[in-house]
Amino acid sequence: MTTSTQTIAVLDFGSQYTQVIARRIRECSVYSRVFNYNVKASELRKANVCGIILSGGPASVLGKEAIFPDKEIFKMGVPVLGICYGLQVMGKLLGGKVAKSSQREYGSGKLTFKATGALLKGLKSPQRVWNSHGDRLEKMPAGFKAIAQTDNSKYAVIEDAKRRFYGMQFHPEVAHTPKGKKIIENFLYGVCKCKGDWKMSTYAEQLIHDIRQQVGKKKVILGLSGGVDSSVVAALVHKAIGKQLTCVFVDNGLMRLNERKQVEKIFRSHFKMNLKCVNATQRFLKALKGVTDPERKRKIIGRVFVRVFEDAVKNAGQADYLAQGTIYPDVIESAANPAKPAAVIKSHHNVGGLPKDMKFKLLEPIRELFKDEVRVLGEELGLPHDMLWRHPFPGPGLGVRVAGEITAERLNILRKADDILNQEMVKSGWYAKVWQSFCVFVPVRTVGVMGDERTYDWVIAIRIVNSVDAMTADWSDIPHKVLARISNRIINEVKGVNRVVLDISSKPPATIEWE
Ligand code: XMP
């Protein structure tokens, strides 16, 4: 953001919801950034902060592990809202009393209003809210008024309207608090007087500015997979530093039909990027020859990838930074350790683990964003809609969709069948309605009859699932007409296939992929 952009600072005390708070605020067209819990007030002033939110966290303000913000933040003259642990921190620092509650308050609760307050404006009592706490505020600091209570918390919502300090014991940012968004809006617009003029395009400008600042004249390398995240980072970094960026695309021979061509068309022809495409098909197939065990296949694919990528990077010349499409859900939170709040995170290596002797500084410009925000950013940067909204594709590619041994012939059959499925899903409008749809090569020959000839050919399985986060999934109920067309086309158009079957297993106990 430019320094004049109104920013709501979310101070991270280690809650698993910290980024969700920031995201909810961005959904309200206000820019929000996560800072470490102990960020100095002077730094927040520089960032043009117009409101501060203290997140929840796993610690207890009563324990040895308690963590506190810079006390100066309460003297900045900007509104402060404490959520859960954030409320307790504020209560304790400003002279109130926090104590262990005799019983934990966890899950859905009833919030009853006792007075009118800025945060609950426009809402009716009672409200359903979501709690997760063991301690509670037992005495408010001077100047505060109790606005609402739950069964277990007399001070579930408090405010000091004069100093513009607010607190709530429950979590407004989670979906289980149905009117949470309204409460956040009340804070942003009613209390902080935000203008609500933030857009993804301004965010893109800021990211580009930040990348230029960070990288200077140095060179950056990026492992481009053609997936959403690495593609968006490629477009973003290229916009920032142009030819200082080199993208490396490794064709492992396990890609979908025409994947390499598409990547070349978009990134080399359209964006005019430095793009190195490495055709490593033979290297992968050789390493995978005769291997049938799924875990061994995955390990080999990962290992060969690292070697090929390493060679390609060496050939591309010296680079100082490695750009990665790490996004927020990739980030591993260390919520169990309050000394390391969620912002101190372990990087997820999209390139599958880097060799030890490759010393790069990491550039991870979209690490604060959720997947759908990344897609919107990609649209801003001019990436094709189809590329941004395609289904997830596993790192080992078709390697985990050819069950058993991987051969060039099997991959070719699968690619053709998969392309047909894809076309028909798009044409029927079902592609956008499901989480994933793909084909699996089943290494079984069955008897068939084509014309008057007996055939003895392979089986293709169709897998189409609905899911929210891939942790659980259910098979999609696709109209028979669409399935019939897919099956008919695959059997007629793909040589070597005489049978198509539909996978109707849910996850668990099955997984989405077959291997
Ligand atoms: P499973 O098969 O475990 O897959 O139900 C869950 C989701 O993860 C994707 N998947 C992967 N993604 N690297 C990835 O980036 C992988 O090795 C990998 N394996 C599975 C799968 O497509 C599904 O969306």
Coordinates of N, CA and C in Angstrom, one line a residue, residues 352-455:
G352 N 9.2 -28.4 -4.0 CA 9.3 -29.8 -3.6 C 10.6 -30.0 -2.8
G353 N 11.1 -29.0 -2.1 CA 12.3 -29.1 -1.3 C 13.5 -28.7 -2.1
L354 N 14.3 -27.8 -1.6 CA 15.4 -27.3 -2.4 C 16.7 -28.0 -2.0
P355 N 17.6 -28.2 -2.9 CA 18.9 -28.8 -2.5 C 19.6 -27.9 -1.5
K356 N 20.4 -28.6 -0.6 CA 21.0 -27.8 0.5 C 21.9 -26.7 0.0
D357 N 22.6 -27.0 -1.1 CA 23.7 -26.0 -1.5 C 23.1 -24.9 -2.4
M358 N 21.8 -24.9 -2.5 CA 21.2 -23.7 -3.3 C 20.8 -22.7 -2.3
K359 N 21.6 -21.6 -2.3 CA 21.3 -20.5 -1.3 C 20.6 -19.4 -1.9
F360 N 19.3 -19.3 -1.6 CA 18.5 -18.2 -2.2 C 17.8 -17.5 -1.0
K361 N 17.6 -16.2 -1.3 CA 16.6 -15.5 -0.4 C 15.2 -15.8 -0.9
L362 N 14.3 -15.9 -0.1 CA 12.9 -16.2 -0.6 C 12.1 -15.0 -0.8
L363 N 11.3 -15.0 -1.9 CA 10.4 -13.9 -2.2 C 9.0 -14.5 -2.3
E364 N 8.2 -14.2 -1.3 CA 6.9 -14.9 -1.3 C 5.8 -13.8 -1.2
P365 N 5.5 -13.1 -2.3 CA 4.7 -11.9 -2.2 C 3.2 -12.2 -1.9
I366 N 2.7 -13.4 -2.1 CA 1.3 -13.6 -1.9 C 1.0 -14.5 -0.7
R367 N 1.9 -14.5 0.3 CA 1.8 -15.4 1.4 C 0.7 -14.9 2.4
E368 N 0.2 -13.7 2.2 CA -0.9 -13.3 3.1 C -2.3 -13.6 2.6
L369 N -2.3 -14.1 1.3 CA -3.6 -14.2 0.7 C -4.2 -15.6 0.7
F370 N -5.5 -15.7 0.7 CA -6.2 -16.9 0.5 C -6.4 -17.2 -1.0
K371 N -6.7 -18.4 -1.3 CA -6.8 -18.9 -2.7 C -7.7 -18.0 -3.6
D372 N -8.9 -17.7 -3.1 CA -9.8 -16.9 -3.9 C -9.3 -15.5 -4.1
E373 N -8.6 -15.0 -3.1 CA -8.0 -13.6 -3.2 C -6.9 -13.7 -4.3
V374 N -6.1 -14.8 -4.3 CA -5.0 -14.9 -5.3 C -5.6 -14.9 -6.7
R375 N -6.8 -15.6 -6.9 CA -7.5 -15.6 -8.2 C -7.9 -14.2 -8.6
V376 N -8.4 -13.5 -7.7 CA -8.8 -12.1 -8.0 C -7.6 -11.3 -8.4
L377 N -6.5 -11.5 -7.7 CA -5.3 -10.8 -8.0 C -4.8 -11.2 -9.4
G378 N -4.9 -12.5 -9.7 CA -4.5 -12.9 -11.1 C -5.3 -12.3 -12.2
E379 N -6.6 -12.1 -11.9 CA -7.5 -11.4 -12.9 C -7.0 -10.0 -13.1
E380 N -6.7 -9.3 -12.0 CA -6.1 -8.0 -12.1 C -4.9 -7.9 -12.9
L381 N -4.1 -8.9 -12.9 CA -2.8 -8.9 -13.6 C -3.0 -9.4 -15.0
G382 N -4.2 -9.8 -15.4 CA -4.4 -10.1 -16.8 C -4.2 -11.6 -17.1
L383 N -4.1 -12.5 -16.1 CA -4.0 -13.9 -16.5 C -5.3 -14.4 -17.0
P384 N -5.3 -15.4 -17.9 CA -6.5 -15.9 -18.4 C -7.4 -16.5 -17.3
H385 N -8.7 -16.3 -17.5 CA -9.7 -16.8 -16.5 C -9.6 -18.3 -16.3
D386 N -9.5 -19.0 -17.4 CA -9.5 -20.5 -17.4 C -8.3 -21.0 -16.5
M387 N -7.2 -20.3 -16.6 CA -6.0 -20.7 -15.8 C -6.2 -20.5 -14.3
L388 N -6.9 -19.4 -14.0 CA -7.1 -19.0 -12.6 C -8.2 -19.9 -11.9
W389 N -9.1 -20.3 -12.7 CA -10.2 -21.0 -12.0 C -10.2 -22.5 -12.3
R390 N -9.1 -23.0 -12.7 CA -9.0 -24.5 -13.0 C -8.9 -25.3 -11.7
H391 N -9.3 -26.5 -11.8 CA -9.3 -27.4 -10.6 C -7.9 -27.6 -10.1
P392 N -7.7 -28.0 -8.8 CA -6.4 -28.3 -8.3 C -5.8 -29.5 -9.0
F393 N -4.5 -29.4 -9.2 CA -3.8 -30.5 -9.9 C -2.6 -30.9 -9.0
P394 N -2.5 -32.2 -8.7 CA -1.4 -32.5 -7.7 C 0.0 -32.3 -8.3
G395 N 0.9 -32.0 -7.4 CA 2.3 -31.8 -7.8 C 2.9 -33.0 -8.6
P396 N 2.7 -34.2 -8.3 CA 3.2 -35.4 -9.1 C 2.4 -35.6 -10.4
G397 N 1.4 -34.7 -10.6 CA 0.7 -34.8 -11.9 C 0.0 -36.1 -12.2
L398 N 0.0 -36.4 -13.5 CA -0.6 -37.7 -13.9 C 0.1 -38.9 -13.3
G399 N 1.2 -38.7 -12.7 CA 2.0 -39.8 -12.1 C 1.1 -40.5 -11.0
V400 N 0.2 -39.7 -10.4 CA -0.6 -40.4 -9.4 C -2.0 -40.8 -10.0
R401 N -2.1 -40.5 -11.3 CA -3.4 -40.9 -11.9 C -3.2 -42.0 -12.9
V402 N -2.0 -42.5 -13.1 CA -1.8 -43.7 -13.8 C -1.5 -44.7 -12.7
A403 N -2.5 -45.5 -12.3 CA -2.4 -46.5 -11.2 C -1.3 -47.5 -11.7
G404 N -0.4 -47.9 -10.8 CA 0.6 -48.8 -11.1 C 1.7 -48.2 -11.9
E405 N 2.4 -49.0 -12.8 CA 3.5 -48.5 -13.5 C 3.2 -47.4 -14.5
I406 N 4.1 -46.4 -14.6 CA 3.9 -45.3 -15.5 C 4.6 -45.6 -16.8
T407 N 3.9 -45.6 -17.9 CA 4.6 -45.7 -19.2 C 4.2 -44.6 -20.1
A408 N 4.9 -44.3 -21.2 CA 4.5 -43.3 -22.1 C 3.2 -43.6 -22.7
E409 N 3.0 -44.9 -23.1 CA 1.7 -45.3 -23.7 C 0.5 -45.0 -22.7
R410 N 0.6 -45.3 -21.5 CA -0.4 -45.1 -20.5 C -0.7 -43.6 -20.3
L411 N 0.4 -42.9 -20.3 CA 0.2 -41.4 -20.1 C -0.5 -40.8 -21.3
N412 N -0.2 -41.3 -22.5 CA -0.9 -40.8 -23.7 C -2.4 -41.1 -23.7
I413 N -2.7 -42.3 -23.3 CA -4.1 -42.7 -23.2 C -4.8 -41.8 -22.2
L414 N -4.2 -41.7 -21.0 CA -4.8 -40.9 -20.0 C -5.0 -39.4 -20.4
R415 N -4.0 -38.8 -21.0 CA -4.1 -37.4 -21.4 C -5.3 -37.2 -22.3
K416 N -5.4 -38.1 -23.3 CA -6.5 -38.0 -24.3 C -7.9 -38.1 -23.6
A417 N -8.0 -39.1 -22.7 CA -9.3 -39.3 -22.0 C -9.6 -38.1 -21.1
D418 N -8.6 -37.7 -20.4 CA -8.7 -36.6 -19.5 C -9.2 -35.3 -20.2
D419 N -8.6 -35.1 -21.4 CA -8.9 -33.9 -22.2 C -10.4 -33.9 -22.6
I420 N -10.9 -35.1 -23.0 CA -12.3 -35.2 -23.3 C -13.2 -34.9 -22.1
L421 N -12.9 -35.5 -21.0 CA -13.6 -35.3 -19.8 C -13.7 -33.8 -19.5
N422 N -12.5 -33.2 -19.6 CA -12.4 -31.7 -19.3 C -13.3 -30.9 -20.3
Q423 N -13.2 -31.2 -21.5 CA -14.1 -30.5 -22.5 C -15.5 -30.6 -22.2
E424 N -16.0 -31.9 -21.9 CA -17.4 -32.1 -21.7 C -17.9 -31.5 -20.4
M425 N -17.0 -31.4 -19.4 CA -17.4 -30.8 -18.1 C -17.5 -29.3 -18.3
V426 N -16.6 -28.7 -19.1 CA -16.8 -27.3 -19.3 C -18.0 -27.0 -20.2
K427 N -18.2 -27.8 -21.2 CA -19.3 -27.5 -22.1 C -20.7 -27.7 -21.4
S428 N -20.8 -28.6 -20.5 CA -22.0 -28.8 -19.8 C -22.2 -27.9 -18.6
G429 N -21.2 -27.1 -18.3 CA -21.3 -26.1 -17.2 C -21.0 -26.8 -15.8
W430 N -20.6 -28.1 -15.8 CA -20.4 -28.7 -14.6 C -19.0 -28.5 -14.0
Y431 N -18.0 -28.1 -14.9 CA -16.6 -27.9 -14.5 C -16.6 -26.9 -13.3
A432 N -17.3 -25.8 -13.4 CA -17.2 -24.8 -12.4 C -18.0 -25.2 -11.1
K433 N -18.8 -26.2 -11.2 CA -19.6 -26.6 -10.0 C -19.0 -27.6 -9.1
V434 N -17.9 -28.2 -9.6 CA -17.3 -29.3 -8.8 C -15.9 -28.9 -8.4
W435 N -15.4 -29.7 -7.4 CA -14.1 -29.4 -6.8 C -13.0 -29.9 -7.8
Q436 N -13.1 -31.1 -8.2 CA -12.2 -31.7 -9.2 C -12.9 -32.7 -10.1
S437 N -12.4 -32.8 -11.3 CA -12.9 -33.8 -12.2 C -11.7 -34.3 -13.0
F438 N -11.5 -35.6 -13.1 CA -10.3 -36.1 -13.8 C -10.5 -37.6 -14.1
C439 N -9.6 -38.1 -15.0 CA -9.6 -39.5 -15.3 C -8.4 -40.2 -14.6
V440 N -8.6 -41.5 -14.4 CA -7.5 -42.3 -13.9 C -7.3 -43.5 -14.8
F441 N -6.1 -43.8 -15.1 CA -5.8 -44.9 -15.9 C -5.7 -46.1 -15.0
V442 N -6.6 -47.1 -15.3 CA -6.6 -48.3 -14.4 C -5.9 -49.4 -15.2
P443 N -4.8 -50.0 -14.6 CA -4.0 -50.9 -15.3 C -4.6 -52.3 -15.4
V444 N -5.8 -52.4 -15.9 CA -6.5 -53.6 -16.1 C -7.0 -53.7 -17.5
R445 N -6.8 -54.8 -18.1 CA -7.4 -55.0 -19.5 C -8.7 -55.8 -19.3
T446 N -9.7 -55.4 -20.0 CA -11.0 -56.1 -20.0 C -11.4 -56.4 -21.5
V447 N -12.3 -57.4 -21.6 CA -12.8 -57.8 -22.9 C -13.9 -56.9 -23.4
G448 N -13.9 -56.6 -24.6 CA -15.0 -55.8 -25.2 C -15.2 -56.2 -26.6
V449 N -16.2 -55.6 -27.3 CA -16.4 -55.9 -28.7 C -16.7 -54.6 -29.4
M450 N -15.9 -54.4 -30.5 CA -16.0 -53.1 -31.3 C -16.2 -53.6 -32.7
G451 N -17.3 -53.2 -33.3 CA -17.7 -53.7 -34.6 C -17.9 -55.2 -34.4
D452 N -17.3 -56.0 -35.2 CA -17.4 -57.4 -34.9 C -16.2 -58.0 -34.3
E453 N -15.3 -57.1 -33.9 CA -14.0 -57.5 -33.4 C -14.0 -57.6 -31.8
R454 N -13.3 -58.6 -31.4 CA -13.1 -58.7 -29.9 C -12.0 -57.7 -29.5
T455 N -12.2 -57.0 -28.4 CA -11.1 -56.1 -28.0 C -10.6 -56.6 -26.6

